[in-house]
Each structure stands twice: as C-alpha cells, then as structure tokens.
Tab-separated table of C-alpha atoms in Angstrom:
chain	number	residue	atom	x	y	z
A	1454	MET	CA	25.534	12.653	4.195
A	1455	LYS	CA	24.070	9.143	4.028
A	1456	THR	CA	22.015	8.171	7.057
A	1457	ALA	CA	22.037	4.648	8.466
A	1458	THR	CA	18.937	2.652	7.552
A	1459	ARG	CA	19.661	-0.646	9.299
A	1460	LEU	CA	17.355	-0.056	12.293
A	1461	THR	CA	14.352	0.905	10.130
A	1462	SER	CA	14.847	-1.936	7.649
A	1463	SER	CA	15.310	-4.417	10.545
A	1464	VAL	CA	12.064	-3.261	12.195
A	1465	LEU	CA	10.172	-3.582	8.893
A	1466	MET	CA	11.686	-7.007	8.186
A	1467	VAL	CA	10.818	-8.308	11.673
A	1468	GLY	CA	7.264	-6.986	11.242
A	1469	THR	CA	6.993	-8.706	7.855
A	1470	VAL	CA	8.248	-12.054	9.202
A	1471	VAL	CA	6.100	-11.967	12.375
A	1472	SER	CA	2.897	-10.995	10.529
A	1473	ALA	CA	3.528	-13.559	7.771
A	1474	ALA	CA	4.087	-16.234	10.445
A	1475	CYS	CA	0.819	-15.274	12.188
A	1476	PHE	CA	-1.111	-15.425	8.889
A	1477	LEU	CA	0.494	-18.769	7.983
A	1478	ILE	CA	-0.468	-20.235	11.377
A	1479	ALA	CA	-4.043	-18.944	10.890
A	1480	LEU	CA	-4.160	-20.509	7.413
A	1481	GLY	CA	-2.748	-23.775	8.786
A	1482	LEU	CA	-5.380	-23.830	11.557
A	1483	VAL	CA	-8.127	-23.351	8.957
A	1484	LEU	CA	-6.727	-26.218	6.885
A	1485	VAL	CA	-6.661	-28.596	9.891
A	1486	GLY	CA	-10.309	-27.729	10.561
A	1487	ARG	CA	-10.123	-25.507	13.656
A	1488	PRO	CA	-13.356	-23.509	14.183
A	1489	GLN	CA	-13.465	-20.213	12.285
A	1490	SER	CA	-15.573	-18.432	14.903
A	1491	VAL	CA	-14.933	-14.717	15.326
A	1492	GLY	CA	-14.320	-12.943	18.642
A	1493	THR	CA	-14.544	-9.373	19.850
A	1494	VAL	CA	-11.545	-7.124	19.272
A	1495	ASP	CA	-10.199	-6.736	22.808
A	1496	PRO	CA	-6.932	-8.043	24.303
A	1497	PRO	CA	-8.424	-10.884	26.447
A	1498	SER	CA	-10.504	-12.175	23.520
A	1499	ILE	CA	-7.550	-12.051	21.093
A	1500	ILE	CA	-5.139	-13.703	23.572
A	1501	GLY	CA	-7.723	-16.393	24.328
A	1502	ALA	CA	-8.197	-17.130	20.618
A	1503	VAL	CA	-4.420	-17.260	20.093
A	1504	LEU	CA	-3.892	-19.724	22.950
A	1505	GLU	CA	-6.913	-21.922	22.122
A	1506	PRO	CA	-5.752	-21.804	19.164
A	1507	ARG	CA	-8.297	-20.393	16.704
A	1508	PRO	CA	-7.552	-19.007	13.198
A	1509	TRP	CA	-9.269	-15.677	14.008
A	1510	GLY	CA	-6.897	-15.049	16.953
A	1511	TRP	CA	-3.753	-15.584	14.885
A	1512	ALA	CA	-5.111	-13.637	11.896
A	1513	THR	CA	-6.012	-10.711	14.207
A	1514	LEU	CA	-2.523	-10.826	15.728
A	1515	GLY	CA	-1.093	-10.678	12.184
A	1516	VAL	CA	-3.327	-7.738	11.251
A	1517	LEU	CA	-2.312	-5.815	14.393
A	1518	THR	CA	1.364	-6.500	13.662
A	1519	VAL	CA	0.924	-5.189	10.106
A	1520	ILE	CA	-0.838	-2.024	11.324
A	1521	VAL	CA	1.688	-1.269	14.094
A	1522	THR	CA	4.890	-1.973	12.123
A	1523	PRO	CA	4.903	1.192	9.916
A	1524	ALA	CA	4.658	3.356	13.069
A	1525	LEU	CA	7.545	1.428	14.648
A	1526	GLY	CA	9.497	1.861	11.416
A	1527	LEU	CA	8.955	5.637	11.599
A	1528	LEU	CA	10.125	5.703	15.226
A	1529	ALA	CA	13.246	3.792	14.134
A	1530	THR	CA	13.732	6.388	11.355
A	1531	ALA	CA	13.438	9.183	13.945
A	1532	VAL	CA	16.198	7.504	15.969
A	1533	GLU	CA	18.399	7.206	12.873
A	1534	PHE	CA	17.901	10.884	12.004
A	1535	ARG	CA	18.113	12.037	15.648
A	1536	GLY	CA	18.998	15.684	15.983
A	1537	GLY	CA	17.951	16.420	12.410
A	1538	ARG	CA	14.799	17.929	10.924
A	1539	SER	CA	13.785	14.598	9.353
A	1540	ALA	CA	13.516	13.056	12.833
A	1541	TRP	CA	10.837	15.606	13.721
A	1542	VAL	CA	9.040	14.999	10.422
A	1543	ALA	CA	9.037	11.223	11.139
A	1544	LEU	CA	7.580	11.922	14.598
A	1545	LEU	CA	4.974	14.205	13.008
A	1546	VAL	CA	3.829	11.312	10.786
A	1547	VAL	CA	3.647	9.054	13.875
A	1548	GLY	CA	1.505	11.812	15.419
A	1549	ILE	CA	-0.851	11.670	12.410
A	1550	LEU	CA	-1.164	7.894	12.898
A	1551	GLY	CA	-1.939	8.678	16.549
A	1552	VAL	CA	-4.698	11.049	15.397
A	1553	SER	CA	-6.122	8.184	13.328
A	1554	VAL	CA	-6.148	5.947	16.434
A	1555	ALA	CA	-7.794	8.723	18.479
A	1556	VAL	CA	-10.460	9.289	15.802
A	1557	ALA	CA	-11.068	5.519	15.610
A	1558	LEU	CA	-11.546	5.322	19.384
A	1559	ILE	CA	-13.834	8.366	19.560
A	1560	ARG	CA	-16.140	7.262	16.705
B	1073	MET	CA	-15.887	-18.347	2.407
B	1074	ASP	CA	-13.018	-20.612	1.414
B	1075	VAL	CA	-9.907	-19.051	2.957
B	1076	LEU	CA	-7.604	-21.158	0.765
B	1077	PHE	CA	-9.411	-19.919	-2.355
B	1078	VAL	CA	-9.002	-16.289	-1.212
B	1079	PHE	CA	-5.299	-16.965	-0.590
B	1080	LEU	CA	-4.781	-18.448	-4.077
B	1081	ILE	CA	-6.737	-15.658	-5.800
B	1082	SER	CA	-4.693	-13.075	-3.873
B	1083	ILE	CA	-1.437	-14.639	-5.098
B	1084	GLY	CA	-2.714	-14.209	-8.660
B	1085	ALA	CA	-3.860	-10.620	-8.013
B	1086	GLY	CA	-0.581	-9.654	-6.319
B	1087	GLY	CA	1.460	-11.253	-9.096
B	1088	PHE	CA	-0.534	-9.625	-11.885
B	1089	GLY	CA	-0.470	-6.244	-10.114
B	1090	ALA	CA	3.320	-6.408	-9.716
B	1091	LEU	CA	3.820	-7.524	-13.319
B	1092	VAL	CA	1.814	-4.578	-14.647
B	1093	GLY	CA	3.322	-2.222	-12.042
B	1094	ILE	CA	0.139	-1.025	-10.347
B	1095	GLY	CA	0.142	-3.088	-7.117
B	1096	GLY	CA	-2.375	-5.703	-6.038
B	1097	GLY	CA	-5.133	-3.441	-4.649
B	1098	LEU	CA	-6.597	-2.450	-8.015
B	1099	ILE	CA	-7.102	-6.157	-8.798
B	1100	ILE	CA	-7.958	-7.684	-5.415
B	1101	VAL	CA	-10.762	-5.261	-4.455
B	1102	PRO	CA	-12.895	-5.939	-7.571
B	1103	VAL	CA	-12.059	-9.667	-7.439
B	1104	LEU	CA	-13.261	-9.942	-3.826
B	1105	THR	CA	-16.301	-7.763	-4.483
B	1106	LEU	CA	-17.417	-9.137	-7.834
B	1107	LEU	CA	-16.346	-12.802	-7.670
B	1108	LEU	CA	-16.706	-13.572	-3.957
B	1109	ASP	CA	-19.487	-11.119	-3.048
B	1110	VAL	CA	-17.445	-9.560	-0.231
B	1111	PRO	CA	-18.879	-6.148	0.842
B	1112	ILE	CA	-16.750	-3.446	-0.799
B	1113	LYS	CA	-15.672	-1.825	2.508
B	1114	THR	CA	-14.459	-5.204	3.829
B	1115	ALA	CA	-12.596	-5.798	0.538
B	1116	ILE	CA	-10.979	-2.326	0.758
B	1117	ALA	CA	-9.895	-2.942	4.375
B	1118	ALA	CA	-8.396	-6.351	3.479
B	1119	SER	CA	-6.596	-4.805	0.515
B	1120	LEU	CA	-5.100	-2.085	2.758
B	1121	ILE	CA	-3.515	-4.797	4.946
B	1122	GLY	CA	-2.052	-6.334	1.764
B	1123	VAL	CA	-0.722	-2.897	0.699
B	1124	ILE	CA	1.024	-2.395	4.084
B	1125	ALA	CA	2.518	-5.923	4.127
B	1126	THR	CA	3.901	-5.543	0.593
B	1127	SER	CA	5.252	-2.065	1.381
B	1128	MET	CA	6.987	-3.250	4.589
B	1129	SER	CA	8.873	-6.029	2.855
B	1130	ALA	CA	9.809	-4.027	-0.264
B	1131	THR	CA	10.845	-0.946	1.765
B	1132	ALA	CA	13.300	-2.977	3.850
B	1133	HIS	CA	14.963	-4.014	0.573
B	1134	TYR	CA	14.881	-0.517	-0.952
B	1135	LEU	CA	16.384	1.064	2.176
B	1136	ASP	CA	19.222	-1.451	2.251
B	1137	ALA	CA	19.852	-0.764	-1.454
B	1138	GLY	CA	19.777	3.024	-0.870
B	1139	LEU	CA	17.022	3.510	-3.458
B	1140	ALA	CA	14.294	5.142	-1.318
B	1141	ASP	CA	14.740	8.893	-0.747
B	1142	ARG	CA	13.662	9.057	2.899
B	1143	ARG	CA	14.109	12.797	3.248
B	1144	LEU	CA	11.672	13.404	0.402
B	1145	GLY	CA	9.459	10.463	1.427
B	1146	LEU	CA	9.037	11.762	4.981
B	1147	VAL	CA	8.046	15.248	3.822
B	1148	LEU	CA	5.452	13.817	1.406
B	1149	LEU	CA	4.331	11.281	4.029
B	1150	VAL	CA	2.926	14.077	6.183
B	1151	ALA	CA	0.488	14.797	3.342
B	1152	THR	CA	-0.240	11.168	2.322
B	1153	ALA	CA	-0.802	10.037	5.924
B	1154	ALA	CA	-3.182	12.963	6.509
B	1155	GLY	CA	-4.885	12.031	3.234
B	1156	GLY	CA	-5.046	8.413	4.410
B	1157	VAL	CA	-6.897	9.471	7.569
B	1158	THR	CA	-9.426	11.603	5.674
B	1159	GLY	CA	-9.827	8.933	2.970
B	1160	GLY	CA	-10.456	6.268	5.614
B	1161	LEU	CA	-12.959	8.524	7.379
B	1162	ILE	CA	-14.843	9.405	4.194
B	1163	GLY	CA	-14.778	5.746	3.088
B	1164	GLY	CA	-16.444	4.737	6.348
B	1165	TYR	CA	-19.390	7.063	5.750
B	1166	LEU	CA	-19.888	6.672	1.990
B	1167	ASP	CA	-22.606	4.466	0.549
B	1168	PRO	CA	-21.017	1.238	-0.840
B	1169	ARG	CA	-22.582	1.994	-4.251
B	1170	ILE	CA	-20.784	5.353	-4.399
B	1171	LEU	CA	-17.521	3.624	-3.421
B	1172	ALA	CA	-18.081	1.074	-6.208
B	1173	ALA	CA	-18.715	3.897	-8.701
B	1174	ILE	CA	-15.532	5.746	-7.615
B	1175	PHE	CA	-13.564	2.508	-7.846
B	1176	GLY	CA	-14.937	1.853	-11.345
B	1177	THR	CA	-13.939	5.396	-12.374
B	1178	LEU	CA	-10.409	4.892	-10.981
B	1179	LEU	CA	-10.066	1.636	-12.948
B	1180	ILE	CA	-11.041	3.432	-16.165
B	1181	LEU	CA	-8.624	6.330	-15.448
B	1182	VAL	CA	-5.698	3.955	-14.758
B	1183	ALA	CA	-6.523	1.945	-17.904
B	1184	LEU	CA	-6.615	5.163	-19.979
B	1185	GLN	CA	-3.347	6.376	-18.430
B	1186	MET	CA	-1.734	3.026	-19.300
B	1187	LEU	CA	-3.081	3.257	-22.848
B	1188	ARG	CA	-1.609	6.773	-23.179
B	1189	GLN	CA	1.763	5.623	-21.811
B	1190	ARG	CA	1.893	2.936	-24.509
B	1191	ARG	CA	1.553	5.585	-27.205
B	1192	SER	CA	3.861	8.296	-25.902
B	1193	THR	CA	6.756	8.835	-23.526
B	1194	HIS	CA	6.613	11.683	-21.028
B	1195	ALA	CA	9.766	13.721	-20.671
B	1196	PRO	CA	10.289	15.018	-17.129
B	1197	VAL	CA	9.332	18.683	-16.682
B	1198	PRO	CA	12.577	20.747	-16.635
B	1199	PRO	CA	13.523	22.056	-13.175
B	1200	ASP	CA	12.523	25.605	-12.290
B	1201	PRO	CA	15.776	27.353	-11.222
B	1202	GLU	CA	13.799	29.849	-9.116
B	1203	ALA	CA	11.893	27.182	-7.210
B	1204	ALA	CA	13.034	25.909	-3.833
B	1205	GLY	CA	14.206	22.321	-3.664
B	1206	PHE	CA	16.987	20.062	-2.523
B	1207	THR	CA	19.518	17.808	-4.144
B	1208	SER	CA	19.997	14.142	-3.501
B	1209	SER	CA	21.639	11.116	-5.095
B	1210	TYR	CA	21.459	7.339	-5.352
B	1211	VAL	CA	23.683	4.554	-6.623
B	1212	GLU	CA	22.299	3.044	-9.842
B	1213	PRO	CA	22.276	-0.726	-9.203
B	1214	THR	CA	22.812	-1.696	-12.865
B	1215	ASP	CA	26.207	0.016	-13.261
B	1216	GLY	CA	27.167	1.251	-9.755
B	1217	SER	CA	27.314	4.913	-10.835
B	1218	GLU	CA	26.164	7.694	-8.483
B	1219	VAL	CA	23.223	9.593	-9.979
B	1220	SER	CA	22.481	13.090	-8.630
B	1221	TYR	CA	19.089	14.746	-8.983
B	1222	ARG	CA	17.367	17.874	-7.782
B	1223	VAL	CA	13.915	17.615	-6.222
B	1224	HIS	CA	11.730	20.581	-7.132
B	1225	ARG	CA	8.037	21.611	-7.083
B	1226	LEU	CA	7.637	20.313	-3.524
B	1227	PRO	CA	4.273	22.113	-2.967
B	1228	LEU	CA	2.804	20.413	-6.050
B	1229	GLY	CA	4.169	17.048	-4.872
B	1230	THR	CA	2.711	17.595	-1.402
B	1231	ALA	CA	-0.735	18.388	-2.834
B	1232	ALA	CA	-0.621	15.324	-5.114
B	1233	SER	CA	0.467	13.198	-2.139
B	1234	PHE	CA	-2.559	14.323	-0.133
B	1235	VAL	CA	-4.805	13.258	-3.030
B	1236	ALA	CA	-2.912	9.936	-3.281
B	1237	GLY	CA	-3.434	9.328	0.450
B	1238	ASN	CA	-7.160	10.002	0.077
B	1239	VAL	CA	-7.430	7.603	-2.875
B	1240	SER	CA	-5.522	4.943	-0.915
B	1241	GLY	CA	-7.709	5.274	2.174
B	1242	LEU	CA	-10.933	5.525	0.235
B	1243	LEU	CA	-10.368	2.646	-2.182
B	1244	GLY	CA	-7.748	0.380	-0.569
B	1245	VAL	CA	-5.196	0.806	-3.337
B	1246	GLY	CA	-1.601	1.993	-3.060
B	1247	GLY	CA	-1.202	5.653	-3.961
B	1248	GLY	CA	1.567	4.776	-6.436
B	1249	VAL	CA	-0.624	5.464	-9.463
B	1250	ILE	CA	-0.516	9.152	-8.435
B	1251	ASN	CA	2.746	9.411	-6.472
B	1252	VAL	CA	5.131	7.822	-8.953
B	1253	PRO	CA	4.233	9.937	-12.031
B	1254	THR	CA	4.124	13.111	-9.893
B	1255	MET	CA	7.575	12.512	-8.412
B	1256	ASN	CA	9.071	11.402	-11.719
B	1257	VAL	CA	7.506	13.780	-14.228
B	1258	ALA	CA	6.816	16.909	-12.149
B	1259	MET	CA	9.416	16.779	-9.349
B	1260	GLY	CA	12.466	15.543	-11.233
B	1261	VAL	CA	12.952	12.343	-9.224
B	1262	PRO	CA	14.446	9.419	-11.226
B	1263	ILE	CA	11.857	6.672	-11.833
B	1264	ARG	CA	13.751	4.083	-9.775
B	1265	VAL	CA	13.853	6.403	-6.736
B	1266	ALA	CA	10.249	7.543	-7.325
B	1267	THR	CA	8.981	3.938	-7.287
B	1268	SER	CA	11.017	3.037	-4.171
B	1269	THR	CA	10.067	6.221	-2.304
B	1270	SER	CA	6.397	5.728	-3.162
B	1271	THR	CA	6.571	2.168	-1.787
B	1272	TYR	CA	8.203	3.550	1.386
B	1273	MET	CA	5.266	5.945	1.785
B	1274	LEU	CA	2.537	3.344	1.196
B	1275	GLY	CA	2.885	1.491	4.514
B	1276	PRO	CA	2.221	4.384	6.942
B	1277	THR	CA	-0.390	5.848	4.556
B	1278	ALA	CA	-2.403	2.620	4.369
B	1279	ALA	CA	-1.929	2.072	8.124
B	1280	ALA	CA	-3.559	5.457	8.831
B	1281	SER	CA	-6.722	4.282	7.023
B	1282	ALA	CA	-6.591	0.614	8.108
B	1283	ILE	CA	-6.851	1.721	11.761
B	1284	LEU	CA	-10.180	3.420	10.972
B	1285	TYR	CA	-11.588	0.450	9.031
B	1286	PHE	CA	-10.472	-1.908	11.843
B	1287	ALA	CA	-12.150	0.183	14.538
B	1288	ALA	CA	-15.326	0.449	12.443
B	1289	GLY	CA	-15.529	-3.362	12.257
B	1290	ALA	CA	-15.010	-3.416	8.470
B	1291	LEU	CA	-11.714	-5.296	8.705
B	1292	ASP	CA	-12.169	-9.079	8.787
B	1293	PRO	CA	-8.835	-10.633	9.884
B	1294	LEU	CA	-9.824	-14.026	8.435
B	1295	LEU	CA	-10.139	-12.343	5.033
B	1296	ALA	CA	-7.295	-9.820	5.426
B	1297	GLY	CA	-4.793	-12.514	6.529
B	1298	PRO	CA	-4.932	-14.698	3.396
B	1299	VAL	CA	-5.253	-11.587	1.194
B	1300	ALA	CA	-2.109	-10.003	2.714
B	1301	LEU	CA	-0.143	-13.238	2.556
B	1302	GLY	CA	-1.299	-13.991	-0.996
B	1303	VAL	CA	-0.709	-10.479	-2.361
B	1304	PHE	CA	2.702	-10.391	-0.653
B	1305	ILE	CA	3.794	-13.749	-2.181
B	1306	GLY	CA	2.289	-12.876	-5.568
B	1307	ALA	CA	3.976	-9.443	-5.622
B	1308	ARG	CA	7.403	-10.965	-4.932
B	1309	ALA	CA	6.923	-13.588	-7.649
B	1310	GLY	CA	5.593	-10.942	-10.053
B	1311	ALA	CA	8.555	-8.644	-9.412
B	1312	ARG	CA	10.954	-11.505	-10.246
B	1313	LEU	CA	9.042	-12.408	-13.413
B	1314	GLN	CA	8.641	-8.805	-14.588
B	1315	ALA	CA	11.809	-8.697	-16.692
B	1316	ARG	CA	10.955	-11.940	-18.515
B	1317	VAL	CA	7.477	-11.158	-19.806
B	1318	SER	CA	6.294	-8.674	-22.416
B	1319	GLN	CA	5.094	-5.497	-20.688
B	1320	GLY	CA	3.033	-4.513	-23.730
B	1321	THR	CA	0.947	-7.697	-23.664
B	1322	LEU	CA	0.489	-7.465	-19.900
B	1323	GLN	CA	-0.616	-3.842	-20.087
B	1324	LEU	CA	-3.150	-4.714	-22.783
B	1325	ALA	CA	-4.412	-7.573	-20.606
B	1326	PHE	CA	-4.754	-5.194	-17.645
B	1327	ILE	CA	-6.598	-2.605	-19.727
B	1328	GLY	CA	-9.073	-5.304	-20.804
B	1329	VAL	CA	-9.522	-6.650	-17.262
B	1330	ALA	CA	-9.829	-3.141	-15.767
B	1331	LEU	CA	-12.540	-2.148	-18.236
B	1332	VAL	CA	-14.512	-5.369	-17.581
B	1333	PHE	CA	-14.202	-4.837	-13.793
B	1334	ALA	CA	-15.235	-1.186	-14.153
B	1335	ALA	CA	-18.296	-2.151	-16.218
B	1336	GLN	CA	-19.285	-4.755	-13.611
B	1337	MET	CA	-18.799	-2.237	-10.789
B	1338	PHE	CA	-21.100	0.255	-12.529
B	1339	LEU	CA	-23.598	-2.525	-13.273
B	1340	ARG	CA	-23.627	-3.366	-9.580
B	1341	VAL	CA	-24.222	0.304	-8.708
B	1342	VAL	CA	-27.232	0.382	-11.029
B	1343	THR	CA	-28.741	-2.984	-10.055
B	1344	SER	CA	-28.167	-2.985	-6.265
C-alpha cells in the first residue's frame, strides 16, 4: 500500500524556501553594508536583530528553520502513517532529536 | 571573513560534491579549514547546516517521485539519529587536531573506495532466504516499470547506519558514503532507492548533531548561512550537470583533491 507523502514533502519544501529566503536576506544585508555584529542566542536578541535588521538575526533565523524542519517533516510523516508502526518509529526519531535538545540544554 | 567569498566557494564545493556523488561536506570542511582558517568545529557545524538544507530540498523531490523507501529509512533513522547525537557529543569534546586527523583519514578512505570502484563493479550480495526482511517496490523513472526488491540484513544495515550517523555528527559530512553502499550491496536495495533513502535520512541525522554544535556555540550563523545556501545551489546545479560530464575524469579529480586535502590536514595536525 502506497502512503501519501504530500504533507511531508510540503513541510520540507516550505522549510527549504523559508530558510533560503532568510539566508538570502542575510546575504543581501551584508552586501548593503549592515553591521555584522553577533548577538546572544536567545529569542529577544534574535527578534531584535531580525527587526533592526542585522545579517546575524536573519542568518540565525535561517539556521533555526533548517534545524527544526526535519523534526516537523517527521511529525508530518507520523500523521501520514497514523495507526501504523512507521508512525511510532517516526515519533521515536523525533524523540531522539528531543534527547539531543535536552543534552544540549543540560551541557 | 568575506561572506560573499564563502558563498561562492560553497557553490563550487556543493557542485563538485554533487558531480562526484559524495555531497558537499567532504569538500567544504577542508576548504573552510585550510583556505579560510575557520576552526574545524565551526566548519563542521556550518557543513551540517548545508547537509540538512540539501537533504530537505532533495527529499521533497524524492518523496514526490516515490523513490525514497520511507519504511526502511525510518527504521534506519533510529540508528543514524542516535549516531548523530553521539557523534555530535564526541565531536564537541575532541581536540581539533584529532578531528582534523580523523577527517584526513576519511578523505583517504573515500578516495581509495572511489579508486576501487573505478577498477571493479560490486555485485549485490544475494539475499539470504532464511533472514527476516520485507519487500517493497518503486517505479523506475526512466521507463515507468515497477521494480520490486526485498530488503534483507536489517541488523547489519542498522549497525552501519549508527556508524554513518556518528561519522556525520563527528565530521559534518552526509553519511551517504556509508549508507548507500550498505543498502545497495549488503541489503539488496536498488541504487536509485538507496541514494534517495540515504538523502531522506541525512536531514534528521545532521539535525541531531547540529543542535549540539549550536548549543555549544560552535555554529556561526553568518558562516553557516552562506555555506548552506551555496552548497544547496551548487548541489542542484551539479545534479543537473552530472549526466553531461565524464564521471571518470571527475572521480580522478576528486581523488587528487582529497589526497591533497588529507595531506594538508595531517600537516596541520603535526604543525599546530
């Protein structure tokens, strides 16, 4: 039985477009001479740098989008396989990514 | 550092990596480290973002085309993602000189493997009728025929995937250099499906390690952004050009470049 893939591929495509747009804006800001100062990685600092706008803010937004998208893709896969064993395997992989986040926060 | 220069170099690295079929990571990490003096952990973290971005875009295409075996990919992903976490953790603690030495060794191994492939063709290992496995199929895009295959030796594939995840997290390269031959030669997966499924697995695997590098402060978004964008654009262009250029010449060029990079990596280990 062939499972639908549209939701997963849509999530991955949106993530690709959004992150590419963020990186392009960051590159454009560098080219027009906006300051390349770096901020701390916390939501207020990132939002501030995005609104200012500074290249670091947009590049960080792009990086976060890239990191989050595979997990969202796996959640979409779990929805597509709902009720089946593969859905639980997809959620298990999301759990492993969660472990990585937990380890990163603890360190 | 000139962001535009990094972007342009990353296009070249992504394009060359796609043309040779090894991904951009094996090229971009030594280029950033040796040519631009970027610390190796920062180069690895930037490369991981490029690996995820390339995987996201290519996977969307492979899923729509029905070429990625998600059932198999998900099972192996449990191992690669776990490997990605341990690889990212170990990478964070290792001395940069040891990382450079491991990277140099990987470059030599991939170059030797490519040299061996040029001389001989590997026939897939025949399926073991006693072994557990499952059957699957895909539609061959060149002639529209449905091709059935039986996946076998899942435990071996799972072990190899864990190693591939570790290599990816430790060195910032896609695990395809391990995953694709394992799936194709040992597990009976057709090469087209093996390549697509490996690409499907790369995104979550690299994400598991990228999180750790990001939290450790090794990920510089102003470097990772142009690298990801450049590798992504270069990989797409390289994939389109692949059919038009001689693979033999490209592979020889890669072998030469890989050996020079490896020598420089080892030189850096000795002199730093």
